[in-house]
Amino acid sequence: MVALNFTVFQDKILAGTKRQTIRRRARCKPGDRLQIYTGMRTKACRKLGEAVCTRVETVLIPAPPLSAILLDQRRWLRGEAARGFAAADGFDSLEAFFAFFRLQ
């Protein structure tokens, strides 16, 4: 089992509206069981749920001014497709998505 920790988006995870995550390195592969937590390694640790990994893709978020997302080095997401991807990752806007990841 793979444990994933979330510091934000707990409400969207619990509501089932955040069903994907972007990580620096792949921590799982399709078929792996996932345990989803918040506050890991603290006294406030709480399990949010469990899931099964269904897909792993490489995500590239280019530097500005490009406002697109590249999946698996072959498929560009722009416009509505990019907004949908950002929403599935828990963001209220594409701008918030890019701002978050460009600060990382």
CSV table of N, CA and C in Angstrom, one decimal:
chain,number,residue,atom,x,y,z
A,1,MET,N,0.8,-1.2,0.0
A,1,MET,CA,0.0,0.0,0.0
A,1,MET,C,0.9,1.2,0.0
A,2,VAL,N,0.4,2.3,-0.7
A,2,VAL,CA,1.1,3.5,-0.8
A,2,VAL,C,0.3,4.6,0.0
A,3,ALA,N,1.0,5.3,0.9
A,3,ALA,CA,0.4,6.4,1.6
A,3,ALA,C,0.6,7.7,1.0
A,4,LEU,N,-0.4,8.5,0.8
A,4,LEU,CA,-0.3,9.8,0.2
A,4,LEU,C,-0.8,10.9,1.2
A,5,ASN,N,0.0,11.9,1.4
A,5,ASN,CA,-0.4,13.0,2.4
A,5,ASN,C,-0.8,14.2,1.6
A,6,PHE,N,-1.9,14.9,2.1
A,6,PHE,CA,-2.4,16.1,1.5
A,6,PHE,C,-2.4,17.2,2.5
A,7,THR,N,-1.8,18.4,2.2
A,7,THR,CA,-1.9,19.5,3.1
A,7,THR,C,-3.0,20.4,2.8
A,8,VAL,N,-3.5,20.4,1.6
A,8,VAL,CA,-4.6,21.2,1.1
A,8,VAL,C,-5.6,20.3,0.4
A,9,PHE,N,-6.8,20.8,0.1
A,9,PHE,CA,-7.8,20.0,-0.6
A,9,PHE,C,-8.5,18.9,0.1
A,10,GLN,N,-8.4,18.8,1.5
A,10,GLN,CA,-9.0,17.8,2.2
A,10,GLN,C,-10.5,17.7,2.0
A,11,ASP,N,-11.2,18.9,1.9
A,11,ASP,CA,-12.6,18.9,1.7
A,11,ASP,C,-13.0,18.4,0.4
A,12,LYS,N,-12.2,18.7,-0.7
A,12,LYS,CA,-12.5,18.2,-2.0
A,12,LYS,C,-12.2,16.7,-2.1
A,13,ILE,N,-11.2,16.2,-1.4
A,13,ILE,CA,-11.0,14.7,-1.4
A,13,ILE,C,-12.2,14.0,-0.7
A,14,LEU,N,-12.6,14.5,0.4
A,14,LEU,CA,-13.7,13.9,1.1
A,14,LEU,C,-15.0,14.0,0.3
A,15,ALA,N,-15.2,15.1,-0.4
A,15,ALA,CA,-16.4,15.2,-1.3
A,15,ALA,C,-16.3,14.4,-2.5
A,16,GLY,N,-15.1,13.9,-2.9
A,16,GLY,CA,-14.9,13.0,-4.1
A,16,GLY,C,-14.7,13.8,-5.3
A,17,THR,N,-14.5,15.2,-5.2
A,17,THR,CA,-14.3,16.0,-6.4
A,17,THR,C,-12.9,16.1,-6.8
A,18,LYS,N,-11.9,15.8,-5.9
A,18,LYS,CA,-10.5,15.7,-6.2
A,18,LYS,C,-10.2,14.2,-6.3
A,19,ARG,N,-9.9,13.8,-7.5
A,19,ARG,CA,-9.7,12.3,-7.8
A,19,ARG,C,-8.3,12.1,-8.4
A,20,GLN,N,-7.5,13.1,-8.4
A,20,GLN,CA,-6.1,12.9,-9.0
A,20,GLN,C,-5.2,13.7,-8.2
A,21,THR,N,-3.9,13.4,-8.3
A,21,THR,CA,-2.9,14.2,-7.6
A,21,THR,C,-1.6,14.3,-8.5
A,22,ILE,N,-0.9,15.4,-8.4
A,22,ILE,CA,0.3,15.5,-9.1
A,22,ILE,C,1.5,15.5,-8.1
A,23,ARG,N,2.4,14.6,-8.3
A,23,ARG,CA,3.6,14.4,-7.4
A,23,ARG,C,4.9,14.6,-8.2
A,24,ARG,N,5.9,15.0,-7.6
A,24,ARG,CA,7.2,15.2,-8.3
A,24,ARG,C,7.7,13.8,-8.9
A,25,ARG,N,7.5,12.8,-8.2
A,25,ARG,CA,7.9,11.4,-8.6
A,25,ARG,C,6.7,10.5,-8.5
A,26,ALA,N,6.6,9.6,-9.4
A,26,ALA,CA,5.5,8.6,-9.3
A,26,ALA,C,5.7,7.7,-8.1
A,27,ARG,N,4.7,7.7,-7.2
A,27,ARG,CA,4.8,7.0,-6.0
A,27,ARG,C,4.0,5.7,-6.0
A,28,CYS,N,3.3,5.5,-7.1
A,28,CYS,CA,2.5,4.3,-7.3
A,28,CYS,C,2.4,3.9,-8.7
A,29,LYS,N,1.8,2.8,-9.0
A,29,LYS,CA,1.5,2.3,-10.3
A,29,LYS,C,0.1,1.9,-10.4
A,30,PRO,N,-0.5,1.8,-11.6
A,30,PRO,CA,-1.9,1.3,-11.7
A,30,PRO,C,-2.1,0.0,-11.0
A,31,GLY,N,-3.2,0.0,-10.2
A,31,GLY,CA,-3.5,-1.2,-9.4
A,31,GLY,C,-3.1,-1.1,-8.0
A,32,ASP,N,-2.2,-0.2,-7.6
A,32,ASP,CA,-1.7,-0.1,-6.2
A,32,ASP,C,-2.9,0.5,-5.4
A,33,ARG,N,-3.0,0.0,-4.2
A,33,ARG,CA,-3.9,0.5,-3.2
A,33,ARG,C,-3.3,1.7,-2.5
A,34,LEU,N,-4.1,2.7,-2.4
A,34,LEU,CA,-3.6,4.0,-1.8
A,34,LEU,C,-4.4,4.3,-0.5
A,35,GLN,N,-3.6,4.7,0.5
A,35,GLN,CA,-4.2,5.3,1.7
A,35,GLN,C,-4.0,6.8,1.7
A,36,ILE,N,-5.0,7.5,1.9
A,36,ILE,CA,-5.0,9.0,1.8
A,36,ILE,C,-5.1,9.6,3.1
A,37,TYR,N,-4.1,10.4,3.5
A,37,TYR,CA,-4.0,11.1,4.8
A,37,TYR,C,-3.9,12.6,4.7
A,38,THR,N,-4.1,13.2,5.8
A,38,THR,CA,-3.7,14.6,6.0
A,38,THR,C,-3.0,14.7,7.3
A,39,GLY,N,-2.0,15.5,7.4
A,39,GLY,CA,-1.2,15.7,8.7
A,39,GLY,C,-0.3,14.5,9.0
A,40,MET,N,0.2,13.8,8.0
A,40,MET,CA,1.1,12.6,8.3
A,40,MET,C,2.3,13.1,9.1
A,41,ARG,N,2.8,12.3,10.0
A,41,ARG,CA,4.0,12.6,10.8
A,41,ARG,C,3.7,13.7,11.8
A,42,THR,N,2.4,13.9,12.1
A,42,THR,CA,2.1,14.8,13.2
A,42,THR,C,1.0,14.2,14.1
A,43,LYS,N,0.7,14.8,15.2
A,43,LYS,CA,-0.3,14.3,16.1
A,43,LYS,C,-1.7,14.5,15.5
A,44,ALA,N,-1.8,15.4,14.5
A,44,ALA,CA,-3.1,15.7,13.9
A,44,ALA,C,-3.3,14.7,12.7
A,45,CYS,N,-2.5,13.7,12.5
A,45,CYS,CA,-2.7,12.8,11.4
A,45,CYS,C,-4.1,12.2,11.3
A,46,ARG,N,-4.7,12.2,10.1
A,46,ARG,CA,-6.1,11.7,10.0
A,46,ARG,C,-6.2,11.0,8.6
A,47,LYS,N,-6.7,9.8,8.6
A,47,LYS,CA,-6.9,9.1,7.3
A,47,LYS,C,-8.2,9.6,6.7
A,48,LEU,N,-8.1,10.0,5.4
A,48,LEU,CA,-9.2,10.6,4.7
A,48,LEU,C,-9.9,9.5,3.9
A,49,GLY,N,-9.2,8.4,3.5
A,49,GLY,CA,-9.9,7.3,2.8
A,49,GLY,C,-8.9,6.4,2.1
A,50,GLU,N,-9.4,5.6,1.3
A,50,GLU,CA,-8.6,4.7,0.5
A,50,GLU,C,-9.0,4.7,-1.0
A,51,ALA,N,-8.1,4.4,-1.9
A,51,ALA,CA,-8.5,4.3,-3.3
A,51,ALA,C,-7.5,3.4,-4.0
A,52,VAL,N,-7.7,3.2,-5.3
A,52,VAL,CA,-6.9,2.3,-6.1
A,52,VAL,C,-6.4,3.2,-7.2
A,53,CYS,N,-5.1,3.2,-7.5
A,53,CYS,CA,-4.5,3.9,-8.6
A,53,CYS,C,-5.0,3.3,-9.9
A,54,THR,N,-5.5,4.2,-10.8
A,54,THR,CA,-6.0,3.7,-12.1
A,54,THR,C,-5.0,4.1,-13.2
A,55,ARG,N,-4.2,5.2,-13.0
A,55,ARG,CA,-3.4,5.6,-14.1
A,55,ARG,C,-2.3,6.5,-13.6
A,56,VAL,N,-1.1,6.4,-14.2
A,56,VAL,CA,0.0,7.3,-13.9
A,56,VAL,C,0.5,7.9,-15.2
A,57,GLU,N,0.6,9.3,-15.2
A,57,GLU,CA,1.0,10.0,-16.4
A,57,GLU,C,2.1,11.0,-16.0
A,58,THR,N,3.0,11.3,-16.8
A,58,THR,CA,4.0,12.3,-16.6
A,58,THR,C,3.3,13.7,-16.9
A,59,VAL,N,3.4,14.6,-16.0
A,59,VAL,CA,2.8,16.0,-16.2
A,59,VAL,C,3.9,17.0,-16.3
A,60,LEU,N,3.9,17.8,-17.3
A,60,LEU,CA,4.9,18.9,-17.4
A,60,LEU,C,4.1,20.2,-17.4
A,61,ILE,N,4.5,21.1,-16.5
A,61,ILE,CA,3.9,22.4,-16.4
A,61,ILE,C,4.9,23.4,-16.9
A,62,PRO,N,4.9,23.9,-18.1
A,62,PRO,CA,5.9,24.8,-18.6
A,62,PRO,C,5.9,26.2,-17.9
A,63,ALA,N,7.0,26.8,-18.0
A,63,ALA,CA,7.1,28.2,-17.5
A,63,ALA,C,6.3,29.2,-18.3
A,64,PRO,N,5.9,30.3,-17.7
A,64,PRO,CA,5.1,31.3,-18.4
A,64,PRO,C,5.9,31.8,-19.6
A,65,PRO,N,5.3,32.2,-20.6
A,65,PRO,CA,3.9,32.6,-20.7
A,65,PRO,C,3.0,31.5,-21.2
A,66,LEU,N,3.5,30.3,-21.4
A,66,LEU,CA,2.7,29.2,-21.9
A,66,LEU,C,1.7,28.8,-20.8
A,67,SER,N,0.4,28.7,-21.2
A,67,SER,CA,-0.6,28.3,-20.2
A,67,SER,C,-1.2,27.0,-20.7
A,68,ALA,N,-0.4,26.0,-20.8
A,68,ALA,CA,-0.8,24.6,-21.3
A,68,ALA,C,-0.2,23.6,-20.4
A,69,ILE,N,-0.7,22.4,-20.4
A,69,ILE,CA,-0.2,21.3,-19.6
A,69,ILE,C,0.2,20.2,-20.6
A,70,LEU,N,1.4,19.6,-20.4
A,70,LEU,CA,1.8,18.5,-21.3
A,70,LEU,C,1.7,17.1,-20.6
A,71,LEU,N,0.9,16.2,-21.1
A,71,LEU,CA,0.8,14.9,-20.5
A,71,LEU,C,1.6,13.8,-21.3
A,72,ASP,N,2.4,13.0,-20.6
A,72,ASP,CA,3.1,11.9,-21.2
A,72,ASP,C,4.0,12.4,-22.4
A,73,GLN,N,4.5,13.6,-22.4
A,73,GLN,CA,5.3,14.1,-23.4
A,73,GLN,C,4.7,14.1,-24.8
A,74,ARG,N,3.4,14.0,-24.9
A,74,ARG,CA,2.8,13.9,-26.2
A,74,ARG,C,1.4,14.6,-26.4
A,75,ARG,N,0.8,14.9,-25.3
A,75,ARG,CA,-0.6,15.4,-25.4
A,75,ARG,C,-0.7,16.7,-24.6
A,76,TRP,N,-0.9,17.8,-25.4
A,76,TRP,CA,-1.1,19.1,-24.8
A,76,TRP,C,-2.5,19.4,-24.4
A,77,LEU,N,-2.7,19.9,-23.2
A,77,LEU,CA,-4.0,20.3,-22.8
A,77,LEU,C,-4.0,21.9,-22.7
A,78,ARG,N,-5.0,22.4,-23.4
A,78,ARG,CA,-5.1,23.9,-23.5
A,78,ARG,C,-6.6,24.2,-23.3
A,79,GLY,N,-6.9,25.5,-23.0
A,79,GLY,CA,-8.3,25.9,-22.9
A,79,GLY,C,-9.1,25.1,-21.9
A,80,GLU,N,-10.3,24.7,-22.4
A,80,GLU,CA,-11.2,23.9,-21.5
A,80,GLU,C,-10.6,22.6,-21.0
A,81,ALA,N,-9.8,21.9,-21.8
A,81,ALA,CA,-9.2,20.7,-21.4
A,81,ALA,C,-8.2,21.0,-20.2
A,82,ALA,N,-7.4,22.0,-20.3
A,82,ALA,CA,-6.5,22.4,-19.2
A,82,ALA,C,-7.3,22.8,-18.0
A,83,ARG,N,-8.4,23.6,-18.2
A,83,ARG,CA,-9.2,24.0,-17.0
A,83,ARG,C,-9.9,22.7,-16.3
A,84,GLY,N,-10.3,21.8,-17.1
A,84,GLY,CA,-10.9,20.6,-16.6
A,84,GLY,C,-9.9,19.8,-15.8
A,85,PHE,N,-8.6,19.7,-16.3
A,85,PHE,CA,-7.6,19.0,-15.6
A,85,PHE,C,-7.3,19.7,-14.3
A,86,ALA,N,-7.2,21.0,-14.3
A,86,ALA,CA,-6.9,21.8,-13.0
A,86,ALA,C,-8.0,21.6,-12.0
A,87,ALA,N,-9.3,21.6,-12.5
A,87,ALA,CA,-10.4,21.4,-11.6
A,87,ALA,C,-10.4,20.0,-11.0
A,88,ALA,N,-10.0,19.0,-11.8
A,88,ALA,CA,-10.0,17.6,-11.3
A,88,ALA,C,-8.9,17.5,-10.2
A,89,ASP,N,-7.9,18.4,-10.3
A,89,ASP,CA,-6.8,18.3,-9.3
A,89,ASP,C,-7.1,19.2,-8.1
A,90,GLY,N,-8.3,19.8,-8.1
A,90,GLY,CA,-8.8,20.5,-6.9
A,90,GLY,C,-8.7,22.0,-7.0
A,91,PHE,N,-8.3,22.6,-8.1
A,91,PHE,CA,-8.1,24.0,-8.2
A,91,PHE,C,-9.4,24.7,-8.8
A,92,ASP,N,-9.7,25.9,-8.3
A,92,ASP,CA,-10.9,26.6,-8.7
A,92,ASP,C,-10.7,27.3,-10.0
A,93,SER,N,-9.4,27.5,-10.4
A,93,SER,CA,-9.2,28.1,-11.7
A,93,SER,C,-7.8,27.6,-12.3
A,94,LEU,N,-7.7,27.8,-13.6
A,94,LEU,CA,-6.4,27.4,-14.2
A,94,LEU,C,-5.3,28.3,-13.7
A,95,GLU,N,-5.6,29.6,-13.5
A,95,GLU,CA,-4.6,30.5,-13.0
A,95,GLU,C,-4.1,30.1,-11.6
A,96,ALA,N,-5.0,29.6,-10.7
A,96,ALA,CA,-4.6,29.1,-9.4
A,96,ALA,C,-3.7,27.9,-9.5
A,97,PHE,N,-4.1,27.0,-10.5
A,97,PHE,CA,-3.3,25.8,-10.7
A,97,PHE,C,-1.8,26.2,-11.1
A,98,PHE,N,-1.7,27.0,-12.1
A,98,PHE,CA,-0.3,27.4,-12.5
A,98,PHE,C,0.4,28.2,-11.4
A,99,ALA,N,-0.3,29.0,-10.7
A,99,ALA,CA,0.4,29.8,-9.6
A,99,ALA,C,0.9,28.8,-8.5
A,100,PHE,N,0.1,27.8,-8.2
A,100,PHE,CA,0.5,26.8,-7.2
A,100,PHE,C,1.8,26.1,-7.6
A,101,PHE,N,1.8,25.5,-8.8
A,101,PHE,CA,2.9,24.7,-9.2
A,101,PHE,C,4.1,25.5,-9.6
A,102,ARG,N,4.0,26.7,-10.0
A,102,ARG,CA,5.1,27.5,-10.4
A,102,ARG,C,5.9,28.0,-9.1
A,103,LEU,N,5.2,27.9,-8.0
A,103,LEU,CA,5.9,28.3,-6.7
A,103,LEU,C,6.6,27.1,-6.1
A,104,GLN,N,6.3,25.9,-6.6
A,104,GLN,CA,6.9,24.7,-6.0
A,104,GLN,C,8.3,24.5,-6.4
